[in-house]
XYZ file of N, CA and C in Angstrom:
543
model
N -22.986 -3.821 15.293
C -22.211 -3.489 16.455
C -23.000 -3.738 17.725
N -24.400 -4.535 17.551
C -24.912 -4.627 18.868
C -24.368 -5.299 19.675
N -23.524 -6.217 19.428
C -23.034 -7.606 19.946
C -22.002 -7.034 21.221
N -21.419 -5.666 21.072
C -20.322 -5.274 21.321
C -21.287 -4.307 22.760
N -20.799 -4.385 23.968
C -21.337 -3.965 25.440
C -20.570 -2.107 25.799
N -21.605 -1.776 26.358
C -21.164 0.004 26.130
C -20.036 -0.147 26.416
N -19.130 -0.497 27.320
C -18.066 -0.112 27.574
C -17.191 -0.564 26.067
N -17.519 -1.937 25.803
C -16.220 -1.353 24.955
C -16.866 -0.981 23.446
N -17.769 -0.465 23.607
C -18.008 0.486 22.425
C -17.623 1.493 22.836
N -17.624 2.183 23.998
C -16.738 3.504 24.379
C -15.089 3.155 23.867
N -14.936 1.986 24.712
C -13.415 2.213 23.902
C -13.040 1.764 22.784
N -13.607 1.383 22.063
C -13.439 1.080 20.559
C -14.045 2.603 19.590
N -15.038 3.404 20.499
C -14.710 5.163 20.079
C -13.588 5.580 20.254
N -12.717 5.671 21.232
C -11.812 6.278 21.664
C -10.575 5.569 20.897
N -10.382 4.784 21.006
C -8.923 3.929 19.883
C -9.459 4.513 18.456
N -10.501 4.573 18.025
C -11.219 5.312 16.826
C -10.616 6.862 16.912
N -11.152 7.103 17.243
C -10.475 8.907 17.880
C -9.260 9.065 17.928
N -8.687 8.120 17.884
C -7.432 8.226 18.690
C -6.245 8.713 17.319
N -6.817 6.957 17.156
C -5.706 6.658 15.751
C -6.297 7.377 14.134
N -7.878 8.077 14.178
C -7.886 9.267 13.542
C -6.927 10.501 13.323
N -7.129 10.923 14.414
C -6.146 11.917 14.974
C -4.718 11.461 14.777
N -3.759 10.741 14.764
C -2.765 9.946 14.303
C -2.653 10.153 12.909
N -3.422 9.255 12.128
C -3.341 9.304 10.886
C -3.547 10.393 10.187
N -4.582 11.468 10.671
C -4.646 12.178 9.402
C -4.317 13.709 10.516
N -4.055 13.990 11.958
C -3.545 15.334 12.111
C -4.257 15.919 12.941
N -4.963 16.882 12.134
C -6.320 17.193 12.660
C -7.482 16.975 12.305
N -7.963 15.858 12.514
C -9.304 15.578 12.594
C -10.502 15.878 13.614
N -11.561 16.504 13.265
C -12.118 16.662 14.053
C -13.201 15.922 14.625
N -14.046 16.010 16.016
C -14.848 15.126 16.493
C -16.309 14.864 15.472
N -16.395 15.802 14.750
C -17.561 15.914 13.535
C -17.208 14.435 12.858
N -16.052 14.442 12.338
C -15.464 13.421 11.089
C -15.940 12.140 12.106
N -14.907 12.459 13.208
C -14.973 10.887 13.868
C -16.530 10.604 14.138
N -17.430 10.481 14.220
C -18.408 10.737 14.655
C -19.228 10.016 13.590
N -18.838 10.852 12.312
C -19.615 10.609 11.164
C -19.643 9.013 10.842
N -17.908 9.211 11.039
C -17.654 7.686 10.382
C -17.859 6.374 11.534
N -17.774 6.732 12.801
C -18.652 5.730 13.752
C -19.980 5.290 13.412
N -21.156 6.463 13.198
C -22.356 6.363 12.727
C -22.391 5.235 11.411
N -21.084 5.681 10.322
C -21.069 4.662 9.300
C -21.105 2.880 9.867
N -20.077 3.227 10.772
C -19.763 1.626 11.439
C -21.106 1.165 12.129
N -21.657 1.651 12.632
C -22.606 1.358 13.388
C -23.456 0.926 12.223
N -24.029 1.537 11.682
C -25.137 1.182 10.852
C -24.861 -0.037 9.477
N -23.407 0.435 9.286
C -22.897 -0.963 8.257
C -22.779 -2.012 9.192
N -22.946 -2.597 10.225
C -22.846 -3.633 11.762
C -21.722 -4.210 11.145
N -20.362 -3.784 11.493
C -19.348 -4.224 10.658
C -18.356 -4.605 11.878
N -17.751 -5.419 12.175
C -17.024 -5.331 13.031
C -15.131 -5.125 12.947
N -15.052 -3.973 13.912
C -14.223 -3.031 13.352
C -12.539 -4.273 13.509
N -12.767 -5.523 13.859
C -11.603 -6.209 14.659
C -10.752 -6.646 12.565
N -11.984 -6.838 11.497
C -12.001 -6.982 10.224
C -10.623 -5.483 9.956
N -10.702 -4.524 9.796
C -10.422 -3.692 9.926
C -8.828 -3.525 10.912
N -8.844 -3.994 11.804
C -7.696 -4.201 12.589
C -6.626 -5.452 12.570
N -7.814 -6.632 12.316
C -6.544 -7.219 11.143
C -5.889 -7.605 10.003
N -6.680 -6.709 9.312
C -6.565 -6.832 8.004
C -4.766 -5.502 7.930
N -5.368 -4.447 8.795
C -4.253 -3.928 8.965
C -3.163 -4.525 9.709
N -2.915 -4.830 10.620
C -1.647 -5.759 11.561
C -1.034 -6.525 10.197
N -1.724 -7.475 9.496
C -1.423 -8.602 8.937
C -0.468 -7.860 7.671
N -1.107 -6.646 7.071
C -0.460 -5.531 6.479
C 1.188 -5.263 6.675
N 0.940 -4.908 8.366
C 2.251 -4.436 8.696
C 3.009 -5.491 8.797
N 2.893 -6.946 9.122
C 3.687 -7.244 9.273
C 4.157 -7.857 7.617
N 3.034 -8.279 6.692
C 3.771 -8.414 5.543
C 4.828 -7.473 4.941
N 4.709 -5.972 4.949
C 5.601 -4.719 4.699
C 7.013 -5.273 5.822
N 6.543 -5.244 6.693
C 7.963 -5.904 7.912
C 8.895 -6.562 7.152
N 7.884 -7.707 6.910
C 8.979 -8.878 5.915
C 9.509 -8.798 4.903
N 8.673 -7.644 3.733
C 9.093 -7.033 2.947
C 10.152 -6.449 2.818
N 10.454 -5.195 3.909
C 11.302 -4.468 4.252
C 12.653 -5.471 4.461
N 12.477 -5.824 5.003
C 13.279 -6.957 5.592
C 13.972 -7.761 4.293
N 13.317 -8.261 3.466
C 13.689 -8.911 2.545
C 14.358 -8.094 1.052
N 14.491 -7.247 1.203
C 14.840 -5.698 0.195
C 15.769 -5.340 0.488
N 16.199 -4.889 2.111
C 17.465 -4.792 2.665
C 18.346 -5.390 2.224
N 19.034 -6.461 2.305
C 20.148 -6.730 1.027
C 20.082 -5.773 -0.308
N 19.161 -5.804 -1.238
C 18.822 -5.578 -2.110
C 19.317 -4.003 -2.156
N 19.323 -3.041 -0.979
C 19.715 -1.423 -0.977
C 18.304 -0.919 -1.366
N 16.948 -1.657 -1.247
C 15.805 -0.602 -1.481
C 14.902 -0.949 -0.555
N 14.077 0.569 -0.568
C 13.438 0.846 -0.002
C 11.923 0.195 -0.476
N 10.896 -0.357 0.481
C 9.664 -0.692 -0.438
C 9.148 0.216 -1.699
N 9.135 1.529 -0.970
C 8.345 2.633 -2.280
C 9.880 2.669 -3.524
N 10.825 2.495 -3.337
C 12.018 2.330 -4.208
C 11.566 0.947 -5.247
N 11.319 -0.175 -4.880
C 11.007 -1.549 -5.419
C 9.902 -1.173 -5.618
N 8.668 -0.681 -5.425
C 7.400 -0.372 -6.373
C 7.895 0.371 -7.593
N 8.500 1.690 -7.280
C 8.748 2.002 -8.997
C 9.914 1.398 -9.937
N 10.393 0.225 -9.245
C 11.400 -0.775 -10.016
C 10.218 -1.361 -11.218
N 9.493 -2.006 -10.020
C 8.369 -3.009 -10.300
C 7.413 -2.186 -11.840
N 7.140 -1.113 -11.223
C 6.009 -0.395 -12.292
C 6.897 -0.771 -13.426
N 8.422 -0.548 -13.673
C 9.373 -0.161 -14.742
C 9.299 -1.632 -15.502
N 8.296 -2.479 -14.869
C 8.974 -3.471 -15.833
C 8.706 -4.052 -16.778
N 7.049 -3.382 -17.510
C 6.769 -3.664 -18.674
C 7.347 -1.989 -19.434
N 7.690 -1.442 -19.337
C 8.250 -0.790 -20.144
C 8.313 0.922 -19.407
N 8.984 1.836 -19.952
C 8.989 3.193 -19.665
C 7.990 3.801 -19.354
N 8.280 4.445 -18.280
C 6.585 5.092 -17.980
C 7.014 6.802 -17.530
N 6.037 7.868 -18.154
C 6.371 9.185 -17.477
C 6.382 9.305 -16.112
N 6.854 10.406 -15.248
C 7.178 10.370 -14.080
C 5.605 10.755 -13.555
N 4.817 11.478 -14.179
C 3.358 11.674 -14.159
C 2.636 10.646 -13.392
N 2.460 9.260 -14.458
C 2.286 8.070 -14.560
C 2.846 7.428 -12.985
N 4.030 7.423 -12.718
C 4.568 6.696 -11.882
C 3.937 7.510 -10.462
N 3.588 8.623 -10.590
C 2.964 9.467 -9.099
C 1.728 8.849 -9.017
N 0.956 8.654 -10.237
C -0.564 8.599 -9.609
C -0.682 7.058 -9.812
N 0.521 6.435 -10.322
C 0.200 4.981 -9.900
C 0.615 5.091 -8.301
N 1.436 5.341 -7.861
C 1.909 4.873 -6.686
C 1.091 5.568 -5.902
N 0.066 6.718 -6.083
C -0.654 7.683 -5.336
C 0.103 8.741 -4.587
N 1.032 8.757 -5.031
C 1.823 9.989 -4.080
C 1.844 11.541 -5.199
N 2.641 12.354 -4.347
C 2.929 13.609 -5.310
C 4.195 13.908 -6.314
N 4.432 14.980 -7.213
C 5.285 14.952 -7.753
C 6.353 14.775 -7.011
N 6.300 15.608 -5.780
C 8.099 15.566 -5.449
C 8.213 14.305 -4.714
N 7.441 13.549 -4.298
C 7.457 12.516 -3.881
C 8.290 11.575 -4.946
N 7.555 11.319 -5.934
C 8.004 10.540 -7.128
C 9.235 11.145 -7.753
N 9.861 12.386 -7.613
C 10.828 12.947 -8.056
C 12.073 12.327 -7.027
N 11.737 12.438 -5.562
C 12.952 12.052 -4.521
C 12.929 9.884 -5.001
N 11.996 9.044 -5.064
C 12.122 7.880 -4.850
C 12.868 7.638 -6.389
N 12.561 8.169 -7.744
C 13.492 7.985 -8.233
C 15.010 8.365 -8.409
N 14.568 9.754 -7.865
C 16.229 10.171 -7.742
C 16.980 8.744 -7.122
N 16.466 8.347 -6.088
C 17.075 7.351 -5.540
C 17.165 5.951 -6.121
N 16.453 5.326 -6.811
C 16.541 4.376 -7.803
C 17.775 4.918 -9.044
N 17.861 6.134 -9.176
C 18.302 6.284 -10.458
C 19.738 6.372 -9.832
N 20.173 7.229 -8.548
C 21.944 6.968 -8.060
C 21.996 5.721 -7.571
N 21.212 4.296 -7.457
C 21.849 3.561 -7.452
C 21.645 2.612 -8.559
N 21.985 3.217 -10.279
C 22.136 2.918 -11.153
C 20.853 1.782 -11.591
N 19.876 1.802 -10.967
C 18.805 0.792 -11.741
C 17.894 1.665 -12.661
N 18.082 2.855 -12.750
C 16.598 3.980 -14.042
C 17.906 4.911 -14.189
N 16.837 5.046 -15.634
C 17.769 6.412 -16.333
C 16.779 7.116 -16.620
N 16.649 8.579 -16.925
C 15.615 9.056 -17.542
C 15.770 9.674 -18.831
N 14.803 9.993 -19.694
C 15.409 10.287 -20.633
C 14.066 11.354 -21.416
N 14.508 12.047 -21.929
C 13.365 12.798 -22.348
C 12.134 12.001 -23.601
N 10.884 12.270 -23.268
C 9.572 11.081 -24.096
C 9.481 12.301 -25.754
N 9.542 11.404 -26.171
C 9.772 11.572 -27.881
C 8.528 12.506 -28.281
N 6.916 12.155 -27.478
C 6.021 12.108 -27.490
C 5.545 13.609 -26.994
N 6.494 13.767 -25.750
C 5.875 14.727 -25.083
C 7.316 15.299 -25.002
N 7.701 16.523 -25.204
C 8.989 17.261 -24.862
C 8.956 17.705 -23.444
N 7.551 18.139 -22.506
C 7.621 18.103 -21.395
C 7.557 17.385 -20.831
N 7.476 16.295 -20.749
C 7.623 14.904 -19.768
C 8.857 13.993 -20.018
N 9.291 13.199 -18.725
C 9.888 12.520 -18.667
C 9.985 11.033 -18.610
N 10.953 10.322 -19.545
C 10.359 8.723 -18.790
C 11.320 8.211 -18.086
N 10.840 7.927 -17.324
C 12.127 6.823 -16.548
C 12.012 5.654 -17.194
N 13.456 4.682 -17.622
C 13.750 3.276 -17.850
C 14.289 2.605 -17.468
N 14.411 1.317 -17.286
C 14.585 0.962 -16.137
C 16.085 0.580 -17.000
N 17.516 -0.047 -15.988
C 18.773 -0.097 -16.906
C 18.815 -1.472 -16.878
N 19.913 -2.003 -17.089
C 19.557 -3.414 -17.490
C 20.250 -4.189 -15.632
N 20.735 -3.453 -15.314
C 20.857 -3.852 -13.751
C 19.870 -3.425 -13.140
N 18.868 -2.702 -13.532
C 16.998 -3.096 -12.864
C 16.934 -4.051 -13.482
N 16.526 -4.259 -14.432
C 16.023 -5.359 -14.834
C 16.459 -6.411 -14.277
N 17.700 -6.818 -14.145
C 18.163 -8.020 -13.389
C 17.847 -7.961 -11.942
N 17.605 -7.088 -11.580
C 17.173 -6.950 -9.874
C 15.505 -7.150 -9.562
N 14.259 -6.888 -11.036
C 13.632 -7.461 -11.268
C 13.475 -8.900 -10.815
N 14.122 -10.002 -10.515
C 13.745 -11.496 -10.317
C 13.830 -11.614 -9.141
N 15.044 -10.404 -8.532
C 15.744 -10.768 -7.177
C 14.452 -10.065 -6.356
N 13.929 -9.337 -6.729
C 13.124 -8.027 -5.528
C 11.372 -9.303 -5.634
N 10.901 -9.871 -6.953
C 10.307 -10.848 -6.958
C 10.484 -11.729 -6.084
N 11.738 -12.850 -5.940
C 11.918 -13.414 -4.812
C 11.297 -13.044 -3.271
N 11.998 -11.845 -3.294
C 12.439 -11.088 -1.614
C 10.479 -10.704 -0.933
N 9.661 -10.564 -2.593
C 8.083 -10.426 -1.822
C 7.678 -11.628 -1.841
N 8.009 -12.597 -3.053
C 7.235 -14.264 -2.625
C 7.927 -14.505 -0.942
N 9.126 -14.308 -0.566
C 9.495 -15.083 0.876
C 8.871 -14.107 1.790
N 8.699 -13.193 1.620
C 7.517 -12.080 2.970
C 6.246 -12.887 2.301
N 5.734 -12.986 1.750
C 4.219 -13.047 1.249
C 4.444 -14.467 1.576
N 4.976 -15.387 1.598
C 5.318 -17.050 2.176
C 5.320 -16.886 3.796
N 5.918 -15.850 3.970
C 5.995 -16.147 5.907
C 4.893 -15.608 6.152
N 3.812 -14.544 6.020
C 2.397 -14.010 6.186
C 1.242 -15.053 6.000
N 1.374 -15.772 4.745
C 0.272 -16.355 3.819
C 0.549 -18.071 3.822
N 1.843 -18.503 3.697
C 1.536 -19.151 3.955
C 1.248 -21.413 4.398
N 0.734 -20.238 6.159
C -0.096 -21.623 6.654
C -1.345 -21.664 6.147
N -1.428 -20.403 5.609
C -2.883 -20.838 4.676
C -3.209 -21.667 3.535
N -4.302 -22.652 3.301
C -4.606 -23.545 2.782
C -4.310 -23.180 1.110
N -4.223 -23.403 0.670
C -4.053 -22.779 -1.231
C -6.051 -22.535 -1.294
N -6.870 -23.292 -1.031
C -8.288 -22.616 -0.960
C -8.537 -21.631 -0.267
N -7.897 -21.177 1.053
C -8.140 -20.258 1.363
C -7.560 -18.945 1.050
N -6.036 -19.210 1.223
C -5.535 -17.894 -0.147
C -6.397 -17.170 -1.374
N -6.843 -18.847 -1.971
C -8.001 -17.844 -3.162
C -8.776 -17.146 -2.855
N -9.609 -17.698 -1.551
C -10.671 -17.425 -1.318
C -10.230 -15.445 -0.578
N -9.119 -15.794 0.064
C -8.917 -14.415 0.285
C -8.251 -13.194 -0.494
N -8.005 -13.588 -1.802
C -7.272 -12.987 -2.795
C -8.552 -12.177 -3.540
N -9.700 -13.472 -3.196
C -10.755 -13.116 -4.197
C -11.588 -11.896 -3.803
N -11.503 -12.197 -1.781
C -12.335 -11.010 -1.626
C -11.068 -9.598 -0.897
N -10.214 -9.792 -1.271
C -9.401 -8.755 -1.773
C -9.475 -7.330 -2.915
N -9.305 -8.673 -4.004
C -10.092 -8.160 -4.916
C -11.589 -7.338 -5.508
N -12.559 -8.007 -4.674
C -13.718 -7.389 -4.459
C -13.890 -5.942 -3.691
N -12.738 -6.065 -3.090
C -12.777 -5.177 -2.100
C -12.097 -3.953 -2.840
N -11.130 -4.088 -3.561
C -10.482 -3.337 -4.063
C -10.951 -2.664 -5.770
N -11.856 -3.418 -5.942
C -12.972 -3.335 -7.147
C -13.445 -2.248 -7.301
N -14.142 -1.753 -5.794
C -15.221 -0.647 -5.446
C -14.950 0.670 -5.868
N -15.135 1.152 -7.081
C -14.728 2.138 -7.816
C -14.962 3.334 -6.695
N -16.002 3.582 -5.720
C -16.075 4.615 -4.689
C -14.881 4.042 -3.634
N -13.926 3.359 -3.503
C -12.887 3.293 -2.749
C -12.098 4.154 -3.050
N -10.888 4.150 -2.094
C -9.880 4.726 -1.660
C -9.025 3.859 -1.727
């Protein structure tokens, strides 16, 4: 971060601070602080970080966008998606998607009134449930495929097919880091 002149390391604290406070509520100046010190000393430059997110939103944009016909919601088309090698408990479907039970309880309710999951009690476990997907998920399966290749085509790409890999790869790396989030 030496490269970067006090002033706008002051304001690259403060947009730090800012959108802390944003995201998680109450955060306090301790946290922010901590994790500046991190930035600083990893000499990372935080712009990596800012567009890695933008580029984010606007792929979800297109996403969104491309689902609409479809009647779903992105987090609705993730637990389509999970459904499609086979039945999974509702357990399963929370801590894949990282959310909470009632979280995963409202997004299928909503998959399930518009007839793509059924649930049905697991043979295995009398307290758990699986959701399956019906055979009009399944057919909506190819269509919701489509609707992310044409967002993931308008994001990705003017990019070269070498550079896609190359950024898939350190995607991947990135997402590797068993101490991640």
């Amino acid at each position: 971060m030496s490269h970067l002149t006090p002033a706008q390391r002051e304001t690259l604290r403060a947009r730090l601070n800012a959108r802390a406070r944003q995201l998680r509520g109450e955060l306090d100046d301790v946290t922010v602080t901590q994790t500046w010190a991190v930035w600083e000393l990893a000499d990372v430059d935080p712009e990596i970080a800012d567009l890695l997110g933008r580029t984010v939103r606007r792929l979800n944009r297109g996403t969104n966008e491309a689902l609409a016909p479809l009647g779903l919601s992105r987090a609705q088309a993730r637990v389509v998606h999970l459904l499609a090698d086979g039945p999974l408990r509702m357990a399963t479907i929370a801590e894949r998607l990282s959310v909470g039970p009632r979280t995963v309880t409202d997004l299928v309710d909503g998959v399930e009134a518009a007839g793509l999951v059924t649930r049905r009690p697991d043979p295995d476990d009398r307290r758990s449930t699986l959701v399956v997907l019906t055979p009009e998920g399944r057919r909506l399966l190819d269509r919701m495929d489509a609707a992310r290749r044409a967002s993931a085509e308008i994001v990705f790409g003017r990019l070269a097919a070498a550079d896609r890999d190359i950024l898939l790869g350190l995607l991947r790396e990135l997402l590797a880091d068993p101490l991640g989030t």
